[in-house]
Amino acid sequence: MNIVSTTSDVARTAAPLGTRAPAASDRVQVIFQAALLPVTTAALRTAMMDSFGGTDAQGFWVWKEAYEALEAVQVLFLRRFGSAILSRSITPQATLAMMKRIAKLIPTHTRRSDESQAMQQLSTPLPLAFVAALAAAISSSVRALEPSAGTGLLAVHAEIGRATLVLNELAATRADLLGRMFPRVPVSPHDAAHIDDHLDAAIEPSVVLMNPPFTVGAYVDGHVADAAWRHLSSAFARLRPGGRLVAFTGTGLSPENPKWRAAFERQQQQGTVIFTAAIDGRVYARHGTTAETRLTVIDKIPAADPSRFVASPGRATDVETLLSCIMDLPPRTPGGFPDSIGALSNGILRNAAMQMAGRPTAVAAPASATSFAPKAVRPARPVARATPSHGALASSACSIAPISVDCRVYRMQTDAGERIIGGDIAPTLVATMYRNLGLDDVPTLAPEEAWTGLVDGRIGLQLADGLILRRGRVMSDYRVELIGFTDAIVPRLRALGLILEITSWKLRLFIPTATQGPDILASLLDRHTLVGVTDPTAAA
């Protein structure tokens, strides 16, 4: 499911200093190169770091782009071994087992960008894509349209079946990626909700494979209840008479739903719903959601009685159940075509996996990243110490040290002979001490000093409006995270340069740890005043 995808705002300066992040025009190329590497989370992250010249924590790339590389891996894998799968197929059930095993070689999508969340960019899992292609009866005589092609996981099955492809994708990055993976296929950039209005009149597909967004529309803010219906209706209008449309939609878009029954009755005046079944949300789990979906198959042949619908087999609890349900579909008219998707033996899978794992890969030497290991740093500008009103306290300058490291008690004497007992604290904690003592004229902490303390993990920052900045470890990398924000101020925070990610359905904001980090922190402190400096674990 995909509609709008704009290239994310990423940092343009890498670590080490002087290394530039790829230009926008090169982003698709580096994603495509990353897709050629072995498929593990660690290898994927390393490939993305090498390609972009920095880490996701620094803001050079987001995990949405990494997951698109994963999906490209599956497309390239099927292109390489698809002919063997077809030629040695035994039964559709065995082929589905193969597709499931291939899909399990790919790490689960665990993080989302706000764009993928807001625009419902959820590609079709490989096993479901296989079932859809089987339901469509793909053959060499088919012209197959995929209106929201995404990264090509549905399209590659049509290509394996030797169909002629017609691809459309509005998202710029995904469209360019499709162009690289399907170089002989033109990719149009239209809004798929109006695909019939935009495609060349000479294009008449005999099959439509689609997985549209369910409840969002291009250039429309908020919930669009009939988004999937708009996509389905427009694609159906372009389908040639006798053709077949196979669509994944939300589970509620069904002729059994009173809300949509009248719409399906009108559509059955031109085409017959020959199959519809809900799909358990667990089938989509590896792609980052557990929302229930629905598979609907419509033949463009007017129904004898538009008010009567085929009985649904119920909810498919897994892909195997869904496959068994579609095995009795009537042949696509005019005339039927033999099944063109088959199975591959376990030995072939092992050989294919070994070949993929053993494929030589040219990986550039990892770019050296800024070290975040805690270390003592002498402040560039000394922070003034509190001076008792009854005399000047002799105190030597000290380096910034990890919090709570020095718990020793010091006995000192002023020039006037007054004896004082106290402790030595880090300069970054002076402002907090002043406030705790009720003293005026609190010294401020410069953004550069605050940033150094944050990335080294020695301090946390308390800001106005209940905001807290702290360093934490996320996906094997240290990141500077802002917590305590409300949804209302998220757009303003993003405008300052903070990166938004969604992990386990939780929205999180980070300051990139690349060279622009201090500037972003300074802008943040201009809007949300520094209240105090805390132990870095206090907000955990």
Coordinates of C-alpha atoms in Angstrom, one line a residue:
M1 CA 0.0 0.0 0.0
N2 CA 1.6 3.2 -1.0
I3 CA 0.6 6.7 -2.2
V4 CA 2.8 9.6 -1.4
S5 CA 6.5 9.1 -0.6
T6 CA 8.9 12.0 -0.5
T7 CA 12.5 11.6 0.1
S8 CA 13.1 12.1 3.8
D9 CA 15.0 15.1 5.1
V10 CA 18.4 13.7 6.0
A11 CA 21.7 15.2 7.0
R12 CA 24.0 16.1 4.3
T13 CA 27.2 16.0 6.3
A14 CA 28.6 12.6 7.3
A15 CA 31.0 11.3 9.9
P16 CA 33.9 11.8 9.6
L17 CA 33.8 15.5 8.8
G18 CA 34.2 16.2 5.2
T19 CA 32.3 13.2 4.0
R20 CA 29.1 14.1 2.2
A21 CA 25.8 12.2 2.3
P22 CA 24.5 11.1 -1.1
A23 CA 22.5 13.7 -3.1
A24 CA 18.8 13.1 -3.5
S25 CA 19.3 11.8 -7.0
D26 CA 21.7 9.1 -5.7
R27 CA 19.5 7.8 -2.9
V28 CA 17.7 5.2 -5.0
Q29 CA 21.1 4.0 -6.3
V30 CA 22.4 3.4 -2.8
I31 CA 19.2 1.7 -1.7
F32 CA 19.5 -0.5 -4.8
Q33 CA 23.1 -1.4 -4.0
A34 CA 22.2 -2.2 -0.4
A35 CA 19.6 -4.7 -1.7
L36 CA 22.4 -6.8 -3.3
L37 CA 24.0 -7.6 0.1
P38 CA 23.3 -10.7 2.3
V39 CA 20.0 -10.3 4.2
T40 CA 20.5 -9.9 7.9
T41 CA 19.6 -7.0 10.1
A42 CA 23.3 -6.4 10.9
A43 CA 24.4 -6.7 7.2
L44 CA 21.5 -4.4 6.1
R45 CA 22.5 -1.8 8.6
T46 CA 26.1 -1.9 7.6
A47 CA 25.2 -1.7 4.0
M48 CA 23.1 1.3 4.6
M49 CA 25.8 3.0 6.6
D50 CA 28.4 2.3 4.0
S51 CA 26.1 3.5 1.2
F52 CA 24.9 6.7 2.8
G53 CA 28.1 7.5 4.6
G54 CA 26.7 7.6 8.1
T55 CA 24.1 6.0 10.5
D56 CA 20.4 6.4 10.9
A57 CA 21.2 8.0 14.3
Q58 CA 23.1 10.7 12.5
G59 CA 20.1 11.3 10.2
F60 CA 21.5 10.0 6.9
W61 CA 18.8 7.4 6.3
V62 CA 15.7 6.0 7.9
W63 CA 14.7 2.4 8.4
K64 CA 11.9 2.8 5.9
E65 CA 14.6 3.0 3.2
A66 CA 16.3 0.0 4.7
Y67 CA 13.1 -2.1 4.6
E68 CA 12.6 -1.0 1.0
A69 CA 16.0 -2.5 0.3
L70 CA 14.9 -5.7 2.0
E71 CA 11.9 -5.9 -0.3
A72 CA 14.1 -5.2 -3.3
V73 CA 16.2 -8.2 -2.1
Q74 CA 13.1 -10.5 -2.4
V75 CA 12.3 -9.2 -5.9
L76 CA 15.9 -9.8 -7.1
F77 CA 15.9 -13.2 -5.4
L78 CA 12.7 -14.3 -7.2
R79 CA 14.0 -12.9 -10.5
R80 CA 17.1 -15.0 -10.2
F81 CA 15.4 -18.2 -9.2
G82 CA 11.9 -17.7 -10.5
S83 CA 12.4 -19.7 -13.6
A84 CA 13.6 -22.7 -11.6
I85 CA 10.5 -22.3 -9.3
L86 CA 8.2 -22.4 -12.3
S87 CA 9.9 -25.2 -14.3
R88 CA 10.2 -27.6 -11.3
S89 CA 6.9 -26.8 -9.7
I90 CA 4.9 -29.7 -8.3
T91 CA 1.9 -28.2 -6.4
P92 CA 0.8 -24.7 -5.4
Q93 CA 1.0 -25.8 -1.8
A94 CA 4.6 -26.7 -2.1
T95 CA 5.4 -23.5 -3.8
L96 CA 3.7 -21.5 -1.0
A97 CA 5.9 -23.4 1.5
M98 CA 8.9 -22.2 -0.5
M99 CA 7.7 -18.6 -0.5
K100 CA 7.2 -18.7 3.2
R101 CA 10.7 -20.0 3.8
I102 CA 12.1 -17.3 1.6
A103 CA 10.1 -14.6 3.4
K104 CA 11.5 -15.9 6.7
L105 CA 15.0 -15.2 5.5
I106 CA 14.1 -11.5 5.7
P107 CA 14.2 -9.6 9.1
T108 CA 10.8 -8.4 10.5
H109 CA 9.9 -4.8 9.9
T110 CA 10.0 -3.3 13.5
R111 CA 10.3 0.4 12.8
R112 CA 8.4 2.9 10.7
S113 CA 8.8 6.4 9.6
D114 CA 5.9 8.9 10.0
E115 CA 5.5 8.8 6.3
S116 CA 5.0 5.1 6.0
Q117 CA 2.6 5.2 8.9
A118 CA 0.6 8.2 7.7
M119 CA 0.5 7.0 4.1
Q120 CA 0.0 3.3 4.8
Q121 CA 3.0 2.2 2.8
L122 CA 2.8 -1.5 3.6
S123 CA 4.0 -3.8 0.8
T124 CA 2.4 -7.2 0.2
P125 CA 4.2 -10.1 2.0
L126 CA 5.8 -12.5 -0.4
P127 CA 3.5 -15.5 0.3
L128 CA 0.3 -13.3 -0.1
A129 CA 1.7 -12.0 -3.4
F130 CA 2.1 -15.5 -4.6
V131 CA -1.5 -16.4 -3.7
A132 CA -2.7 -13.2 -5.5
A133 CA -0.8 -14.1 -8.7
L134 CA -2.2 -17.6 -8.6
A135 CA -5.8 -16.2 -8.2
A136 CA -5.2 -13.9 -11.2
A137 CA -4.2 -16.9 -13.4
I138 CA -1.1 -15.2 -14.7
S139 CA 0.2 -16.3 -18.1
S140 CA 2.2 -15.1 -21.0
S141 CA -0.9 -13.7 -22.7
V142 CA -1.7 -11.4 -19.8
R143 CA -1.1 -7.7 -19.6
A144 CA -1.0 -7.0 -15.8
L145 CA -1.5 -3.6 -14.2
E146 CA -0.3 -2.9 -10.7
P147 CA -1.6 0.6 -9.9
S148 CA 0.3 1.0 -6.6
A149 CA 3.4 -1.0 -7.4
G150 CA 5.4 -0.1 -4.3
T151 CA 8.7 -2.0 -4.5
G152 CA 7.4 -4.7 -7.0
L153 CA 6.6 -7.6 -4.7
L154 CA 3.4 -8.2 -6.6
A155 CA 4.8 -7.2 -10.0
V156 CA 7.6 -9.7 -9.8
H157 CA 5.2 -12.6 -9.7
A158 CA 3.5 -11.4 -12.8
E159 CA 6.9 -11.1 -14.4
I160 CA 7.8 -14.7 -13.5
G161 CA 4.5 -15.7 -15.2
R162 CA 5.8 -13.9 -18.3
A163 CA 3.0 -11.3 -18.3
T164 CA 3.4 -7.9 -19.9
L165 CA 3.7 -5.4 -17.0
V166 CA 2.1 -2.0 -16.6
L167 CA 3.4 -0.3 -13.4
N168 CA 2.3 2.8 -11.7
E169 CA 3.7 4.3 -8.5
L170 CA 3.2 7.9 -7.1
A171 CA 6.0 7.7 -4.5
A172 CA 9.1 9.2 -6.2
T173 CA 11.7 7.0 -4.5
R174 CA 9.8 3.8 -5.0
A175 CA 9.0 4.7 -8.6
D176 CA 12.7 5.2 -9.3
L177 CA 13.5 1.9 -7.5
L178 CA 11.0 0.1 -9.7
G179 CA 12.6 1.6 -12.7
R180 CA 15.9 0.1 -11.7
M181 CA 14.5 -3.4 -10.9
F182 CA 12.2 -3.4 -14.0
P183 CA 14.3 -1.5 -16.5
R184 CA 12.2 -2.6 -19.6
V185 CA 8.9 -1.5 -18.0
P186 CA 7.8 2.2 -18.0
V187 CA 6.7 3.3 -14.6
S188 CA 4.0 6.0 -14.5
P189 CA 3.7 8.4 -11.6
H190 CA 0.0 8.9 -11.2
D191 CA -2.4 8.9 -8.2
A192 CA -3.7 5.4 -8.4
A193 CA -7.1 6.5 -7.0
H194 CA -7.6 8.0 -10.5
I195 CA -5.6 5.6 -12.6
D196 CA -8.3 5.2 -15.2
D197 CA -8.2 8.9 -15.9
H198 CA -4.4 9.1 -16.2
L199 CA -3.3 6.0 -18.1
D200 CA -2.9 6.1 -21.9
A201 CA -6.2 5.0 -23.5
A202 CA -4.4 2.3 -25.4
I203 CA -3.5 0.4 -22.2
E204 CA -6.2 -2.2 -21.5
P205 CA -4.9 -4.7 -18.8
S206 CA -6.5 -8.1 -18.7
V207 CA -5.4 -8.5 -15.0
V208 CA -5.1 -6.0 -12.2
L209 CA -3.1 -6.9 -9.1
M210 CA -3.4 -4.3 -6.4
N211 CA -2.8 -3.5 -2.8
P212 CA -4.0 0.1 -2.3
P213 CA -4.0 2.2 0.8
F214 CA -7.0 1.5 2.9
T215 CA -8.0 4.8 4.5
V216 CA -5.7 7.6 3.2
G217 CA -5.6 9.6 0.0
A218 CA -3.0 11.4 -1.9
Y219 CA -2.7 15.1 -0.9
V220 CA -5.5 14.7 1.6
D221 CA -5.0 15.1 5.3
G222 CA -6.7 12.7 7.8
H223 CA -8.9 9.7 7.4
V224 CA -10.4 8.9 4.0
A225 CA -13.0 6.2 4.6
D226 CA -13.5 5.2 0.9
A227 CA -9.8 5.4 -0.2
A228 CA -9.5 1.7 -1.0
W229 CA -12.9 1.8 -2.9
R230 CA -11.7 4.7 -5.1
H231 CA -8.6 2.8 -6.0
L232 CA -10.5 -0.4 -6.7
S233 CA -13.2 1.3 -8.8
S234 CA -10.7 3.2 -11.0
A235 CA -8.6 0.2 -11.7
F236 CA -11.7 -1.9 -12.4
A237 CA -12.9 0.8 -14.9
R238 CA -9.6 0.4 -16.8
L239 CA -9.8 -3.4 -16.8
R240 CA -10.8 -4.8 -20.2
P241 CA -14.0 -6.9 -20.5
G242 CA -13.5 -10.4 -19.3
G243 CA -10.4 -9.4 -17.3
R244 CA -9.8 -10.2 -13.6
L245 CA -9.0 -7.8 -10.7
V246 CA -7.3 -9.2 -7.6
A247 CA -7.1 -6.8 -4.7
F248 CA -6.0 -6.7 -1.1
T249 CA -8.1 -4.2 1.0
G250 CA -9.2 -3.6 4.5
T251 CA -11.4 -6.4 6.0
G252 CA -14.4 -4.0 6.1
L253 CA -14.5 -3.5 2.3
S254 CA -16.9 -6.4 1.6
P255 CA -20.3 -6.9 0.0
E256 CA -21.2 -8.5 3.3
N257 CA -20.8 -5.1 5.0
P258 CA -24.1 -3.1 4.8
K259 CA -22.0 0.0 4.4
W260 CA -20.6 -1.2 1.1
R261 CA -23.2 -3.6 -0.2
A262 CA -25.0 -1.0 -2.4
A263 CA -21.6 0.0 -4.0
F264 CA -20.8 -3.6 -4.8
E265 CA -24.3 -4.2 -6.2
R266 CA -23.8 -1.3 -8.6
Q267 CA -20.4 -2.7 -9.6
Q268 CA -21.8 -6.1 -10.2
Q269 CA -23.8 -4.6 -13.1
Q270 CA -20.4 -4.7 -14.9
G271 CA -18.4 -7.3 -13.0
T272 CA -19.0 -10.2 -10.7
V273 CA -17.4 -10.7 -7.3
I274 CA -16.2 -14.4 -7.6
F275 CA -14.3 -14.5 -4.3
T276 CA -13.9 -12.5 -1.1
A277 CA -12.4 -13.6 2.3
A278 CA -10.9 -11.9 5.3
I279 CA -7.3 -12.6 6.2
D280 CA -6.0 -12.9 9.8
G281 CA -3.7 -10.0 10.7
R282 CA -0.9 -12.3 11.7
V283 CA -0.2 -13.0 8.0
Y284 CA 1.1 -9.4 7.7
A285 CA 3.1 -9.4 10.9
R286 CA 6.5 -9.6 9.3
H287 CA 5.7 -6.4 7.4
G288 CA 5.0 -4.4 10.6
T289 CA 1.3 -4.7 11.2
T290 CA -1.3 -7.1 12.4
A291 CA -4.4 -5.4 10.9
E292 CA -6.8 -7.8 9.2
T293 CA -7.0 -7.6 5.4
R294 CA -9.2 -9.0 2.7
L295 CA -8.6 -10.7 -0.7
T296 CA -11.3 -9.9 -3.3
V297 CA -11.4 -11.2 -6.8
I298 CA -13.7 -9.6 -9.4
D299 CA -14.2 -10.8 -13.0
K300 CA -15.3 -8.1 -15.4
I301 CA -18.4 -10.0 -16.5
P302 CA -21.9 -8.6 -15.6
A303 CA -23.5 -10.6 -12.8
A304 CA -26.8 -12.3 -13.7
D305 CA -28.2 -10.9 -10.5
P306 CA -26.3 -7.9 -9.1
S307 CA -27.9 -8.3 -5.7
R308 CA -26.6 -11.8 -5.1
F309 CA -23.0 -12.4 -4.0
V310 CA -20.8 -15.4 -3.7
A311 CA -20.6 -16.8 -0.2
S312 CA -17.5 -16.0 1.6
P313 CA -15.5 -18.9 3.1
G314 CA -14.9 -16.9 6.2
R315 CA -11.7 -15.6 7.7
A316 CA -8.5 -17.3 6.5
T317 CA -6.3 -17.8 9.6
D318 CA -3.1 -18.3 7.5
V319 CA -1.9 -18.2 3.9
E320 CA -2.3 -22.0 3.5
T321 CA -6.0 -21.7 4.3
L322 CA -6.4 -18.8 1.8
L323 CA -4.6 -20.8 -0.9
S324 CA -7.0 -23.7 -0.4
C325 CA -9.9 -21.4 -0.7
I326 CA -8.9 -20.0 -4.1
M327 CA -8.0 -23.3 -5.7
D328 CA -11.6 -23.7 -6.9
L329 CA -11.9 -20.3 -8.6
P330 CA -13.4 -20.4 -12.1
P331 CA -11.0 -19.9 -15.0
R332 CA -10.5 -16.4 -16.2
T333 CA -12.5 -15.5 -19.3
P334 CA -12.3 -15.6 -22.2
G335 CA -10.9 -19.1 -21.9
G336 CA -8.8 -20.3 -19.0
F337 CA -5.1 -20.6 -18.6
P338 CA -3.2 -23.2 -16.7
D339 CA -1.7 -22.4 -13.4
S340 CA 1.8 -20.9 -14.0
I341 CA 3.0 -20.9 -10.4
G342 CA 4.3 -24.1 -8.9
A343 CA 6.6 -25.4 -6.2
L344 CA 10.3 -26.0 -5.7
S345 CA 11.9 -28.8 -3.6
N346 CA 13.7 -28.2 -0.4
G347 CA 17.0 -29.0 -2.0
I348 CA 16.6 -26.2 -4.5
L349 CA 15.8 -23.8 -1.7
R350 CA 19.0 -24.8 0.2
N351 CA 21.1 -24.4 -3.0
A352 CA 19.5 -21.0 -3.7
A353 CA 20.1 -19.8 -0.2
M354 CA 23.7 -21.0 -0.3
Q355 CA 24.3 -19.2 -3.6
M356 CA 22.8 -16.0 -2.3
A357 CA 24.8 -16.1 0.9
G358 CA 28.0 -16.9 -1.0
R359 CA 27.6 -14.3 -3.6
P360 CA 30.6 -11.9 -3.5
T361 CA 29.7 -8.4 -2.4
A362 CA 31.8 -5.3 -2.8
V363 CA 31.3 -3.5 0.4
A364 CA 33.1 -0.3 1.0
A365 CA 35.1 0.2 4.1
P366 CA 32.8 1.4 6.9
A367 CA 32.9 5.1 7.4
S368 CA 34.4 6.0 10.7
A369 CA 31.7 7.3 13.0
T370 CA 32.0 9.7 15.8
S371 CA 32.8 7.8 19.0
F372 CA 30.3 8.2 21.8
A373 CA 32.4 6.4 24.4
P374 CA 32.3 8.4 27.7
K375 CA 35.5 10.4 28.1
A376 CA 36.8 13.3 30.1
V377 CA 36.6 16.6 28.1
R378 CA 37.8 19.9 29.4
P379 CA 35.1 22.6 28.8
A380 CA 36.0 25.2 26.1
R381 CA 34.4 27.9 28.3
P382 CA 34.7 27.4 32.0
V383 CA 31.4 27.6 33.9
A384 CA 31.5 30.0 36.9
R385 CA 31.3 28.4 40.3
A386 CA 29.0 29.5 43.1
T387 CA 30.8 32.1 45.3
P388 CA 29.6 32.3 49.0
S389 CA 28.7 35.8 50.1
H390 CA 31.0 35.5 53.1
G391 CA 34.2 35.0 51.2
A392 CA 35.9 33.8 48.1
L393 CA 36.4 30.1 47.8
A394 CA 39.6 28.9 46.3
S395 CA 38.7 26.1 43.8
S396 CA 40.8 24.6 41.0
A397 CA 39.3 24.1 37.5
C398 CA 38.3 20.6 36.8
S399 CA 37.3 18.6 33.7
I400 CA 33.8 17.4 32.9
A401 CA 33.6 14.0 34.6
P402 CA 30.9 11.3 34.5
I403 CA 28.1 12.1 37.0
S404 CA 28.4 10.5 40.4
V405 CA 32.0 9.4 39.8
D406 CA 33.6 11.7 42.4
C407 CA 31.7 11.3 45.6
R408 CA 34.6 12.4 47.9
V409 CA 34.1 15.1 50.5
Y410 CA 36.5 18.1 50.3
R411 CA 37.6 20.3 53.2
M412 CA 38.7 23.7 52.1
Q413 CA 39.6 27.1 53.7
T414 CA 38.9 30.6 52.3
D415 CA 41.5 33.3 52.2
A416 CA 39.8 34.8 55.3
G417 CA 40.5 31.5 57.1
E418 CA 36.9 30.2 57.1
R419 CA 36.7 26.5 56.8
I420 CA 34.2 24.9 54.3
I421 CA 33.2 21.3 53.6
G422 CA 31.7 20.3 50.2
G423 CA 32.1 18.3 47.1
D424 CA 33.4 18.7 43.6
I425 CA 30.7 18.5 40.8
A426 CA 30.8 18.6 37.0
P427 CA 30.5 22.1 35.5
T428 CA 27.4 20.9 33.6
L429 CA 25.6 20.5 36.9
V430 CA 26.3 24.0 38.3
A431 CA 23.0 25.4 37.0
T432 CA 21.0 22.7 38.7
M433 CA 22.9 23.3 41.9
Y434 CA 22.1 27.1 41.8
R435 CA 18.4 26.4 41.4
N436 CA 18.4 23.9 44.2
L437 CA 20.0 26.4 46.5
G438 CA 17.6 29.2 45.5
L439 CA 20.4 31.4 44.1
D440 CA 19.8 34.0 41.5
D441 CA 21.9 34.7 38.4
V442 CA 22.0 31.1 37.3
P443 CA 24.9 30.4 34.9
T444 CA 23.7 29.0 31.6
L445 CA 25.1 26.0 29.7
A446 CA 26.2 26.7 26.2
P447 CA 24.6 24.4 23.5
E448 CA 28.0 23.1 22.5
E449 CA 28.7 22.0 26.1
A450 CA 25.2 20.6 26.5
W451 CA 25.6 18.6 23.2
T452 CA 29.0 17.2 24.3
G453 CA 27.5 16.0 27.6
L454 CA 24.5 14.5 25.8
V455 CA 26.3 12.5 23.2
D456 CA 28.9 11.3 25.7
G457 CA 26.1 10.1 27.9
R458 CA 27.2 12.1 30.9
I459 CA 24.1 14.3 31.4
G460 CA 20.4 14.6 30.6
L461 CA 18.7 17.9 30.0
Q462 CA 15.4 19.0 31.5
L463 CA 13.7 21.6 29.2
A464 CA 10.6 23.7 29.7
D465 CA 7.2 22.2 28.9
G466 CA 8.2 18.9 30.5
L467 CA 10.6 17.9 27.8
I468 CA 13.7 15.8 28.5
L469 CA 16.7 15.0 26.4
R470 CA 18.8 11.9 27.0
R471 CA 21.1 9.5 25.3
G472 CA 20.0 6.0 24.7
R473 CA 20.9 2.9 22.7
V474 CA 18.6 2.2 19.8
M475 CA 19.2 -0.5 17.2
S476 CA 22.8 -0.9 18.2
D477 CA 23.6 2.8 18.1
Y478 CA 23.6 5.6 20.6
R479 CA 21.0 8.3 19.8
V480 CA 19.9 11.5 21.5
E481 CA 16.1 11.2 22.2
L482 CA 13.6 13.8 23.2
I483 CA 10.8 12.5 25.4
G484 CA 7.8 14.1 27.1
F485 CA 6.4 15.8 24.0
T486 CA 2.8 16.0 23.0
D487 CA 1.4 15.3 19.6
A488 CA 0.5 19.0 19.2
I489 CA 4.1 20.1 19.1
V490 CA 5.5 17.3 16.9
P491 CA 5.3 19.4 13.6
R492 CA 7.2 22.2 15.3
L493 CA 9.8 19.9 16.6
R494 CA 10.3 18.3 13.2
A495 CA 10.6 21.7 11.6
L496 CA 13.6 22.3 13.9
G497 CA 15.3 19.2 12.4
L498 CA 14.4 16.4 14.8
I499 CA 13.9 12.9 13.2
L500 CA 10.6 11.1 13.8
E501 CA 10.4 7.3 13.9
I502 CA 7.7 4.8 15.0
T503 CA 8.9 1.8 17.0
S504 CA 6.4 -0.8 18.2
W505 CA 3.6 1.7 17.4
K506 CA 5.3 4.3 19.7
L507 CA 6.2 7.7 18.2
R508 CA 9.7 8.8 19.0
L509 CA 11.8 11.9 18.2
F510 CA 15.6 12.1 17.9
I511 CA 18.2 14.8 17.3
P512 CA 20.7 13.6 14.6
T513 CA 24.1 13.0 16.1
A514 CA 25.9 14.3 13.0
T515 CA 27.5 17.8 12.8
Q516 CA 24.2 19.6 12.7
G517 CA 23.2 18.3 16.1
P518 CA 24.5 21.3 18.2
D519 CA 22.6 23.7 15.9
I520 CA 19.3 21.7 16.2
L521 CA 19.8 21.6 20.0
A522 CA 20.4 25.4 20.1
S523 CA 17.2 25.9 18.1
L524 CA 15.4 23.6 20.5
L525 CA 16.7 25.5 23.6
D526 CA 15.6 28.8 22.1
R527 CA 12.0 27.5 22.1
H528 CA 12.1 25.4 25.2
T529 CA 14.4 26.9 27.9
L530 CA 16.9 24.7 29.7
V531 CA 15.5 24.1 33.2
G532 CA 18.2 21.8 34.6
V533 CA 20.8 19.2 34.0
T534 CA 20.1 15.7 35.4
D535 CA 21.6 12.3 35.7
P536 CA 21.3 10.7 32.3
T537 CA 19.4 7.7 33.7
A538 CA 16.9 9.8 35.6
A539 CA 14.4 9.9 32.7
A540 CA 14.8 6.2 31.7

